[in-house]
XYZ file of C-alpha atoms in Angstrom:
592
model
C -12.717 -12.151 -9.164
C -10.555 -9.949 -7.180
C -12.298 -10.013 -4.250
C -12.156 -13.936 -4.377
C -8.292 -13.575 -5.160
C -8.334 -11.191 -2.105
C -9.581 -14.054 -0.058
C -7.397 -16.358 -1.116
C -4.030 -14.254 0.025
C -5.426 -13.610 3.109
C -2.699 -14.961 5.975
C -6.079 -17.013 7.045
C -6.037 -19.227 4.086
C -2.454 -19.233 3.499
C -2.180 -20.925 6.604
C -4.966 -23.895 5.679
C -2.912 -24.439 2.705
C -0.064 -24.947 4.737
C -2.198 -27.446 6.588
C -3.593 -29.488 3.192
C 0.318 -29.758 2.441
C 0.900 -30.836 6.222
C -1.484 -33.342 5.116
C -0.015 -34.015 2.342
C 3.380 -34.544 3.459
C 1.856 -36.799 6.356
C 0.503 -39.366 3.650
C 3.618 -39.571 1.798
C 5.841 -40.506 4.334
C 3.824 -43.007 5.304
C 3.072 -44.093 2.061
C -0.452 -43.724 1.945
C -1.715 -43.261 -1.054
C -4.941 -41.147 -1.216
C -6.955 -40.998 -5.229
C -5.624 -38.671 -7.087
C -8.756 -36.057 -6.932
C -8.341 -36.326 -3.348
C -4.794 -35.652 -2.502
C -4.724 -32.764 0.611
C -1.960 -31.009 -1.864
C -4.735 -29.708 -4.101
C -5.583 -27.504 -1.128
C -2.368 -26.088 -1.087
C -2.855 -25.744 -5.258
C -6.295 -24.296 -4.835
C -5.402 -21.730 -2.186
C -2.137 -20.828 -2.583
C -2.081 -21.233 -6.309
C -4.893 -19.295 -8.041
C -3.449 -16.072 -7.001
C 0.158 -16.968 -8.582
C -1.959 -17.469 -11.547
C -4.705 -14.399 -11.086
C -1.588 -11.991 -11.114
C 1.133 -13.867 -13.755
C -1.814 -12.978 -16.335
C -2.785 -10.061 -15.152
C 0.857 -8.824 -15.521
C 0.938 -10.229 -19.211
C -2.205 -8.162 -19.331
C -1.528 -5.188 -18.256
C 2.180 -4.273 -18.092
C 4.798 -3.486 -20.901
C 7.719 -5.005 -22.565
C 9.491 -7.532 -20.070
C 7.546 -6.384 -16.783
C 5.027 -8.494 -18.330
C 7.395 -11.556 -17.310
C 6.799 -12.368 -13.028
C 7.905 -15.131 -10.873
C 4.252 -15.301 -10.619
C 4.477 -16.860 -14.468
C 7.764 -19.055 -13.392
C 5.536 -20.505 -10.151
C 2.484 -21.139 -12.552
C 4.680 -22.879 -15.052
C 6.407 -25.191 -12.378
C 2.716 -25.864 -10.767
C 1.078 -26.875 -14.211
C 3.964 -29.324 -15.171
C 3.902 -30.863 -11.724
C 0.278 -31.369 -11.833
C 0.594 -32.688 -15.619
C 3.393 -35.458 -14.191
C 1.022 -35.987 -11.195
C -2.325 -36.738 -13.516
C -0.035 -38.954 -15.171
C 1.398 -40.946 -12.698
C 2.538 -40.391 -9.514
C 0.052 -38.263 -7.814
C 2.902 -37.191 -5.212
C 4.236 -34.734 -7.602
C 1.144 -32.940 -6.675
C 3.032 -31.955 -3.463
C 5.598 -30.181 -5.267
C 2.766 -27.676 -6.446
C 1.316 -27.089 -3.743
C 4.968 -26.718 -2.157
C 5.812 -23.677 -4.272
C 2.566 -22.259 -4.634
C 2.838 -21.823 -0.487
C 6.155 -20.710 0.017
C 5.535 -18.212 -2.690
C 2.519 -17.472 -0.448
C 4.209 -16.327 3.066
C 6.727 -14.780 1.156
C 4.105 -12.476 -0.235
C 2.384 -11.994 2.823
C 5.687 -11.311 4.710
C 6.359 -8.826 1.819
C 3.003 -7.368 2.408
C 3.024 -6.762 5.944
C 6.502 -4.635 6.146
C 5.372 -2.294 3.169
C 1.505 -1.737 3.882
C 0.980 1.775 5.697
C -2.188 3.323 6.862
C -3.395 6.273 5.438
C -5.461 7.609 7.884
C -2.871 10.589 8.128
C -3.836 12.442 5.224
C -7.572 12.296 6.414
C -6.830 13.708 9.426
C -5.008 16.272 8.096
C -8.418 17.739 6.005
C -10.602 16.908 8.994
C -8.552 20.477 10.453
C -9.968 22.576 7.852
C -12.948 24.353 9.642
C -16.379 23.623 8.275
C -17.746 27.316 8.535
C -17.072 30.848 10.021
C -19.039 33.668 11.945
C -19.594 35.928 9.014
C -20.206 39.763 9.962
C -22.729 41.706 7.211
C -24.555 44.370 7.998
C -23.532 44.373 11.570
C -25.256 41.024 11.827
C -23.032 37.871 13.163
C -24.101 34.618 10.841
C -22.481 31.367 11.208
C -22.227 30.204 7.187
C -20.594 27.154 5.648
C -17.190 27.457 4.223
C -17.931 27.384 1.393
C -19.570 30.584 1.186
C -16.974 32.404 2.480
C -15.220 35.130 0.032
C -12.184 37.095 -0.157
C -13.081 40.382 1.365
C -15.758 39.043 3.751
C -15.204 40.100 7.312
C -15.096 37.305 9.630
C -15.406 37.147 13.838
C -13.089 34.337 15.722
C -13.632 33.379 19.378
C -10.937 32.577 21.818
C -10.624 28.764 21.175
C -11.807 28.650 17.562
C -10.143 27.499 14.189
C -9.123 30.048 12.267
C -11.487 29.276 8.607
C -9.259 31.267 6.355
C -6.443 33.034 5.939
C -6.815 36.619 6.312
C -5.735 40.074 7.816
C -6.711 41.036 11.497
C -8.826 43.863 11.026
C -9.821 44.580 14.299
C -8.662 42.995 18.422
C -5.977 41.649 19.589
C -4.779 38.317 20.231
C -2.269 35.321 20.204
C -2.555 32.352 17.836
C -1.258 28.848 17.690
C 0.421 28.401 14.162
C 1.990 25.371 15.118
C 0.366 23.160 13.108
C 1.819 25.201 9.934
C 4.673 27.116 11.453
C 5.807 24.177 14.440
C 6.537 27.483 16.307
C 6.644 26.537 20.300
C 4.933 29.948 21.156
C 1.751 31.310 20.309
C 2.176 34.161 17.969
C 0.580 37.528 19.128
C -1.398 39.031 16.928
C -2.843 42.906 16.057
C -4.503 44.498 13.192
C -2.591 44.381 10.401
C -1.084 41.235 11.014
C -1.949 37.912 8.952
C -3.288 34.799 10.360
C -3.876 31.455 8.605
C -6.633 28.752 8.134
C -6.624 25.828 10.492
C -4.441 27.855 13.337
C -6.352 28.276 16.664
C -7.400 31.551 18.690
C -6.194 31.634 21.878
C -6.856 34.338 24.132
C -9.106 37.093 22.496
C -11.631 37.534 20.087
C -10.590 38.996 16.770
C -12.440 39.804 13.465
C -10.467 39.619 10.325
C -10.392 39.969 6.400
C -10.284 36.985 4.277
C -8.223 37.122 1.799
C -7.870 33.531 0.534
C -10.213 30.932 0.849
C -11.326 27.644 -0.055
C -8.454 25.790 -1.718
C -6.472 29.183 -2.150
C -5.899 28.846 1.965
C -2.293 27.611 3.639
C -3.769 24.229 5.029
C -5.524 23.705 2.118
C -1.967 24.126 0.074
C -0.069 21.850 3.303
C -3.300 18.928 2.301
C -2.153 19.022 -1.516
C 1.733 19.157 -0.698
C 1.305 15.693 1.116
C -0.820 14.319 -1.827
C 1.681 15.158 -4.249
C 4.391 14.080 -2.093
C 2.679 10.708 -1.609
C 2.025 9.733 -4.884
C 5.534 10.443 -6.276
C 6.830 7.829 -3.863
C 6.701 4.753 -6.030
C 6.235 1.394 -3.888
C 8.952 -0.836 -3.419
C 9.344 -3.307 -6.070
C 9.645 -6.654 -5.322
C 13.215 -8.424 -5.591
C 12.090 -11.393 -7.488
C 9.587 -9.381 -9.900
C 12.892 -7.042 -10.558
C 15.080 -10.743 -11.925
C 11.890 -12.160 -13.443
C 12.654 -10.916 -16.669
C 15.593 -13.445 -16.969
C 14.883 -15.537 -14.129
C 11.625 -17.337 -16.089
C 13.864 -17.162 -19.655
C 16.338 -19.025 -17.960
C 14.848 -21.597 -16.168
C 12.521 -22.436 -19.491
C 15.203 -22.939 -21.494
C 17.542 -25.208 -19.213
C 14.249 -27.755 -18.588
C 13.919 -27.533 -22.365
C 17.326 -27.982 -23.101
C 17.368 -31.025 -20.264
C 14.500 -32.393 -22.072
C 16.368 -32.173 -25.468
C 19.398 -34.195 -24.140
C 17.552 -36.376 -21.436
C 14.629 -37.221 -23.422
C 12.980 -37.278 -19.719
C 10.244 -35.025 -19.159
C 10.277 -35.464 -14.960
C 14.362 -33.998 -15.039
C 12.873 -31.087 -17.052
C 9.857 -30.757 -14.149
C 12.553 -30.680 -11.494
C 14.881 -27.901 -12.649
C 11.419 -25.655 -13.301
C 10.309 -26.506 -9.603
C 13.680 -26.214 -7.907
C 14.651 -23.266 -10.094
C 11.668 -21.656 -8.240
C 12.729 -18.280 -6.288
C 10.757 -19.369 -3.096
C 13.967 -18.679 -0.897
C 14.675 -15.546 -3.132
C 11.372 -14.221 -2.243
C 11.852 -15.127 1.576
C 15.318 -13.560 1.415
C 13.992 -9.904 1.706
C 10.956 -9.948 3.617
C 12.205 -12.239 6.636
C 15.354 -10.188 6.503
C 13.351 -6.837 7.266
C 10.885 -8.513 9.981
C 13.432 -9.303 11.645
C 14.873 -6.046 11.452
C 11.287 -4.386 12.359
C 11.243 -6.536 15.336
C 14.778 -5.794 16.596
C 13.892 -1.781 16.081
C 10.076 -2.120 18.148
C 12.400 -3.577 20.788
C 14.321 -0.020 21.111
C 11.185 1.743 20.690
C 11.127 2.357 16.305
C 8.796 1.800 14.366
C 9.374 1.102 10.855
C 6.789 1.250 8.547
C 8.458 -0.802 5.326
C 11.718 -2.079 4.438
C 12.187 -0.238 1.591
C 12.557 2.658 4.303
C 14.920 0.721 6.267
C 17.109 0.191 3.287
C 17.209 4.081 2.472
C 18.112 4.697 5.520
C 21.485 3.138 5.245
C 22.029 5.579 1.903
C 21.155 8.124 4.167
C 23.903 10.938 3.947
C 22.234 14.225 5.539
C 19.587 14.815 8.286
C 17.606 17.405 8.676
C 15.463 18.447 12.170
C 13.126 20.221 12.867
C 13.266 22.512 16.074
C 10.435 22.073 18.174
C 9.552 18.697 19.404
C 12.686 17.168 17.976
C 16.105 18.864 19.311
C 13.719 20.810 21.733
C 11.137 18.827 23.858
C 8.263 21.341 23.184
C 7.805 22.893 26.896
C 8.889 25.889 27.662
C 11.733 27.457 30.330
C 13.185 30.497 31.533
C 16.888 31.110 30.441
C 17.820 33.921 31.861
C 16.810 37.037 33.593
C 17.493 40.229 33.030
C 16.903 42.712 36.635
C 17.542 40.125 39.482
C 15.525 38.539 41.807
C 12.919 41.508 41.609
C 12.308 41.277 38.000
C 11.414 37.454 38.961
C 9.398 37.929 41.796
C 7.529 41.581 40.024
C 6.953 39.390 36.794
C 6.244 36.092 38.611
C 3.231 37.893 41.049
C 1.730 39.284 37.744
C 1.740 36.143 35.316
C 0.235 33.797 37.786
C -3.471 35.269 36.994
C -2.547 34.585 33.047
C -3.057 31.499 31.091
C -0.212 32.152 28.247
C 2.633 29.761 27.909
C 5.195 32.111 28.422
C 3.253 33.008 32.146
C 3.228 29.688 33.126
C 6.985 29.119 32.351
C 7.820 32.435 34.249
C 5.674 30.813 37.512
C 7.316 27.371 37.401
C 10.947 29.213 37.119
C 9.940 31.101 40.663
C 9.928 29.353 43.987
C 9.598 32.503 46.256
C 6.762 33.828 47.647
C 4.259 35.898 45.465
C 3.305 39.742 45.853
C -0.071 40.503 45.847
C -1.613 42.140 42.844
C -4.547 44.275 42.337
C -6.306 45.849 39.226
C -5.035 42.641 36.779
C -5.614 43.418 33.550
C -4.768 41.121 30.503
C -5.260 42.223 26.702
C -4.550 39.231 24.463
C -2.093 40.316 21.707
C -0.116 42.770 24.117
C 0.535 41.965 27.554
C -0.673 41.960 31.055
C -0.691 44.811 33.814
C -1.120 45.496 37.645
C -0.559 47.367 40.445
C 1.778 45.690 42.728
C 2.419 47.732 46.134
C 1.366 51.011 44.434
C 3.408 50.830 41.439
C 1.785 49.865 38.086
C 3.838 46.790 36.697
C 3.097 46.161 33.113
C 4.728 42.620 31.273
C 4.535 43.376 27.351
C 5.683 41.688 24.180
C 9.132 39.416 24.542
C 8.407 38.861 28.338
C 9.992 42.829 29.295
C 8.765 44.591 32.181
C 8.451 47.618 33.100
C 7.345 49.643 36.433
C 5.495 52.952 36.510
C 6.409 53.076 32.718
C 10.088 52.590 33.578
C 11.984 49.724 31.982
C 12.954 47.339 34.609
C 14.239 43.922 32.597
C 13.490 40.834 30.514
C 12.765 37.450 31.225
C 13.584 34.929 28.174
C 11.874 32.437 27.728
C 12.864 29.304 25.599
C 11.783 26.014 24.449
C 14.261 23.301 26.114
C 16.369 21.643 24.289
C 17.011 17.777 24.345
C 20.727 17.093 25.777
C 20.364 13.413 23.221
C 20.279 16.010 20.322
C 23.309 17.502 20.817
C 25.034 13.865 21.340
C 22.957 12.458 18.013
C 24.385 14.943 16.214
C 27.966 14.367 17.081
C 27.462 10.690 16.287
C 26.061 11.439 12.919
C 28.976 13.329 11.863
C 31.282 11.048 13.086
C 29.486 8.342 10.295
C 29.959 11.642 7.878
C 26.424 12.263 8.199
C 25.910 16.072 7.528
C 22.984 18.015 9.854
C 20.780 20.705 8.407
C 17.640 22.503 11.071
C 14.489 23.377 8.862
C 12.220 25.177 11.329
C 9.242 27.497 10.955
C 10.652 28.954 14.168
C 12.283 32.685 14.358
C 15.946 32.898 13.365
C 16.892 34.061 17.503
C 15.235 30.642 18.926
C 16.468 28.431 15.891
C 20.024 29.823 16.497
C 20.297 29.432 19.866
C 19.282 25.503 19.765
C 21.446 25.330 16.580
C 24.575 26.885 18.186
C 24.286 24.393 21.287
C 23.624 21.513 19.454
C 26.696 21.975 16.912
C 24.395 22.379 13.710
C 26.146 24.638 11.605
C 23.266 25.162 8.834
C 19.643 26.441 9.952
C 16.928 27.999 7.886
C 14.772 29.539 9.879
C 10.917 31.270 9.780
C 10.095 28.191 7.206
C 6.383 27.642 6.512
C 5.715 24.010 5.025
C 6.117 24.582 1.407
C 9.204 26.297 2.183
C 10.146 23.414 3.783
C 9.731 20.718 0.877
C 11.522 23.428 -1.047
C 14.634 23.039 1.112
C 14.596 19.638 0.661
C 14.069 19.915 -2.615
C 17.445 21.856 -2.696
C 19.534 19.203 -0.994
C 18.294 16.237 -2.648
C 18.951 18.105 -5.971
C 22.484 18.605 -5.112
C 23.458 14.911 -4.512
C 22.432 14.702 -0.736
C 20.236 11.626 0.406
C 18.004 13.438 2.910
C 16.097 12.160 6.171
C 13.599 14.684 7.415
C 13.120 14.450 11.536
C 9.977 16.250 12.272
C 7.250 15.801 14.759
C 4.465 18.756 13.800
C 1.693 18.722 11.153
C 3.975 21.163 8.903
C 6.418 18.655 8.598
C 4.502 16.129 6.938
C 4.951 17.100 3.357
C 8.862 17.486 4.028
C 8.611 14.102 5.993
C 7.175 12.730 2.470
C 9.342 14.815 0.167
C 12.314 13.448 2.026
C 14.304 10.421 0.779
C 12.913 8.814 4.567
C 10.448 10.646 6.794
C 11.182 9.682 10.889
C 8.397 11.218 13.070
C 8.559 11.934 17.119
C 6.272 9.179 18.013
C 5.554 10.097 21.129
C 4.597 13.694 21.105
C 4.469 14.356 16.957
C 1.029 14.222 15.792
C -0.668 11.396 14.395
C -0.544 12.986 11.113
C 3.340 13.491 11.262
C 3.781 9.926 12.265
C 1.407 9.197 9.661
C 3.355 10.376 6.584
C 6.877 9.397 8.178
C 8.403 6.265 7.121
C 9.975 5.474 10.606
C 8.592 6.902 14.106
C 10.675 7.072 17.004
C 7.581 6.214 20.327
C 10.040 7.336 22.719
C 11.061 10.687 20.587
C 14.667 9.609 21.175
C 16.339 11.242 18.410
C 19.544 9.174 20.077
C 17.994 6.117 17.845
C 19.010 7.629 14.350
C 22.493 6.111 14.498
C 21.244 3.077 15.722
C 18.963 3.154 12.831
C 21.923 3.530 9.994
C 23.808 0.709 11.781
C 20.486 -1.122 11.770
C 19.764 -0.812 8.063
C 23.504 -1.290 6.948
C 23.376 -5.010 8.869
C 19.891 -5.783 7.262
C 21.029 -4.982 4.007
C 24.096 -6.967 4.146
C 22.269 -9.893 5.671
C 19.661 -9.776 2.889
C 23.179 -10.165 0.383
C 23.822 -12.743 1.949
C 20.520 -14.251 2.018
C 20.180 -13.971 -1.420
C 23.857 -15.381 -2.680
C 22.586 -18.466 -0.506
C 19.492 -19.169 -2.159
C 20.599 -18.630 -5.357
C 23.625 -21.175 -4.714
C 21.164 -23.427 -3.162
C 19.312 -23.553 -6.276
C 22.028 -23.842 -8.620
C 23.302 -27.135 -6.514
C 19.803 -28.591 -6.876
C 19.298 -27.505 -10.726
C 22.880 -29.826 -11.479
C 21.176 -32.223 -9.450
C 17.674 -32.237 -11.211
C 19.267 -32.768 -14.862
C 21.715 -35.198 -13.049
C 18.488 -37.466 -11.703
C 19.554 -37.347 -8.321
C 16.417 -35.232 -7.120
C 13.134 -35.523 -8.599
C 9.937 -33.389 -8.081
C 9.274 -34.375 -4.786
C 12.545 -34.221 -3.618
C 13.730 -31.725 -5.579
C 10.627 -29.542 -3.643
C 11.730 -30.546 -0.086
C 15.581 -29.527 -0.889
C 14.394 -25.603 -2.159
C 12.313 -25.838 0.935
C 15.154 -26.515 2.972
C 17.103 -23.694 1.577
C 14.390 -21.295 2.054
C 13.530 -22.654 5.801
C 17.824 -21.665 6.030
C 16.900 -18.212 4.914
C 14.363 -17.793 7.625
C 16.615 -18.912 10.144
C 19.339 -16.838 8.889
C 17.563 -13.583 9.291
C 15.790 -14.562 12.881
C 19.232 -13.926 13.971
C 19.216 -10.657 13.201
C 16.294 -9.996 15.832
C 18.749 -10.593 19.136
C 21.627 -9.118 17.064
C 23.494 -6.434 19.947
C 24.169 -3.071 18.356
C 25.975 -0.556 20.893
């Protein structure tokens, strides 16, 4: 039965119920009168109607106390009578079913389409989990599924490989990409002793660790569940007519009965159920936020649902991540300690190396290089060579050093985005305060921090540290939107009153479990966005107040006579066709 319900909603067959009450409308107003059975408007009925129906008693069914009470149940109640007058009489009354059973409809479909969000995210996120590991027993190298894997086992990780667990570095040296837990810009150098986590990738050289947590024990493993569990404690949006059903069906029950009482005419009482219908109520919202979503793809922002565009309006504090968000991920040198020398010494060397921080250093220098002979790299630690009969070693942090003689340093940092620093003078100019949650060191989060203005950082975060931070805020009043681009910011992005993803560089899985994605990873939009969601709200108000006054007029008029079921259907559709036009205007709305 579902599945035929299903059907039924689909925007397809919405739309051939429209068409049966095109049909429908055409005979009546040129007073063509089709048999009863055969009236187009039983299309509309048929199509548009069993669903009303399908979920008003499934509600009585299965919810509690007054949720059990839908506009679903007022729309069924207002078809039934008009098909009752219609079997009875005039078979145009029909229309007035089939009238509110459609513009029920598209308002459900409308509803539908700015709330629905993929989840292919989340799936993503446990396709990273490695399916199996080079084992080392007995001085024999077996590859073995995952699951086999135990703490203690010694494990062997080529340059280029997932990392399968987390574990100690037992033996080589390397540097490892922790971004996707960390969002750290640089690969991380690693030695023995030093800890390295499932799902990060090898680099440079080959390394054999220790496991010491595996299976669902393991960091990404504990990043997968921290998105489920933020996921499921976000309750979808409620609809606004479901939310005044519990009085709105009361109410318009007992004024037909009570116009039935004193008018002793049962088509007055069918009127005030039809035209006390919330079809412009339920069009209020959802046209409202299209158009809304439409004027925000034209700046280049996605929005995923309006219940995210109306939280971001309650938005009071933002917090960024570093990298990818007030930084654009790329690397470039800041200074150099040494002179020109340094430059030229450092630049000669790091041209035969593939590391980041090498190919910054070569793109900084514009001179002509020294030749170099004996080039030596060790992953981990640093490269070396002899450079016009001196030996010229580059180690950890980019400092070099000549015939074992310190010669300078060359810093190298991630480049920060000159919009981020104007974003987040605009935000506290709407008393917007800005936090940085970064898994990046304290020196690189400080220096970004101190340009950009942001007084607050909390740095070296891994992802559950993250979520914990934004735990913090919310609990202390704050109405927090997380701006992150990097797989560890997805369960903050969901823990986060609203989640806004880099678009354009973020991965998919960050975008994914945002609520709002920025495709041009213009951070410069978040203003934009409050004014954005402040206007929609207030339009949606207004939208509302209008219906609602629209349908009061035509209830005095239904127990007055003037408008019958017929009628009385074409004035509510007026009023909701008002509502649509009302919020289209919102799509060529300027906003500076």
């Amino acid at each position: 039965m579902q599945r035929i319900i299903e059907f039924l909603s689909s925007l397809r067959m919405t739309l051939l119920g429209g068409a049966f009450l095109a049909a429908s409308l055409v005979f009546m107003l040129f007073h063509v009168e089709p048999p009863p059975y055969a009236n187009p408007a039983w299309g509309a009925v048929v199509i548009c109607g069993l669903p009303l129906l399908y979920w008003a008693f499934w509600r009585i069914r299965n919810s509690k106390g007054v949720s059990k009470i839908s506009a679903s149940l007022l729309i069924s109640i207002a078809m039934f009578a008009c098909i009752a007058l219609s079997l009875s009489g005039d078979a145009h009354n029909l229309f007035a079913a089939g009238e509110v059973a459609f513009i029920m409809a598209i308002g459900g479909i409308l509803e539908q389409k700015t709330v629905e969000r993929a989840k292919k995210g989340l799936k993503k996120l446990i396709g990273l989990t490695p399916a199996q590991g080079r084992r080392i027993s007995g001085g024999r190298e077996e590859m073995v599924p995952l699951e086999e894997i135990i703490p203690g086992d010694v494990l062997r990780v080529l340059p280029g490989e997932a990392i399968p667990v987390d574990g100690e570095v037992v033996s080589g040296n390397s540097s490892v990409d922790q971004s996707i837990l960390t969002g750290e810009s640089l690969p991380v150098d690693k030695a023995p002793g030093d800890s390295v986590y499932c799902g990060t990738i090898n680099r440079f050289g080959a390394v054999e660790l220790r496991a010491t947590k595996v299976g669902e024990d393991s960091s990404l493993q504990k990043l997968i569940r921290l998105v489920k569990e933020a996921e499921n404690n976000k309750a979808p949006m409620q609809r606004i007519i479901d939310k005044w059903a519990a009085w709105l069906v009361p109410a318009a029950l007992l004024v037909a009965i009570l116009t039935f009482v004193f008018t002793r005419d049962i088509t007055r009482a069918v009127t005030v159920l039809v035209v006390f219908c919330p079809c412009a109520l339920a069009l209020a919202t959802p046209t409202s936020i299209m158009a809304a979503i439409g004027q925000a793809t034209k700046h280049g922002v996605i929005i995923k649902s309006g219940d995210a565009l109306e939280r971001m309006g309650r938005v009071d504090c933002v917090a960024f991540d570093k990298t990818g968000t007030l930084t654009h991920g790329r690397l470039h040198v800041s200074r150099v300690e040494g002179g020109d020398e340094v430059l030229q010494l450092a630049a000669s060397l790091e041209r035969y190396s593939e590391h980041p921080v090498a190919k910054a250093i070569c793109a900084h220098y514009h001179g002509a290089y020294l030749e170099v002979e004996n080039f030596a790299a060790t992953p981990g630690v640093g490269v070396a060579g002899d450079i016009g009969g001196r030996r010229v070693v580059i180690g950890r942090g980019a400092e070099l050093t000549v015939d074992g003689v310190y010669m300078g340093k060359i810093t190298v940092e991630d480049e920060p985005k000159a919009s981020g620093f104007e974003t987040v003078r605009r935000l506290r100019d709407m008393d917007v305060g800005v936090v940085m949650l970064t898994g990046d060191n304290e020196g690189a989060a400080g220096a970004v921090a101190e340009q950009a203005g942001i007084e607050q950082v909390y740095a070296g975060l891994l992802p559950a540290q993250k979520v914990e931070k934004i735990r913090e805020l919310r609990d202390s009043g704050k109405r927090v939107c997380m701006i992150g681009d990097g797989v560890n910011d997805a369960p903050a992005l969901k823990t986060a009153d609203l989640g806004v993803a880099m678009g354009g560089m973020g991965s998919d899985i960050a975008v994914e479990a945002a609520d709002i994605a920025l495709i041009g990873d213009d951070i410069s939009k978040i203003p934009y966005l409050k004014r954005l969601s402040r206007a929609t709200v207030r339009l949606i108000r207004f939208n509302i107040t209008l219906s609602m006054c629209i349908n009061f007029v035509a209830i005095v008029l239904s127990i007055l006579a003037v408008l019958g079921p017929i009628s009385g259907a074409l004035v509510h559709n007026a009023g909701s066709v008002l509502v649509v036009l009302n919020a289209a205007l919102l799509y060529d709305r300027k906003y500076r």
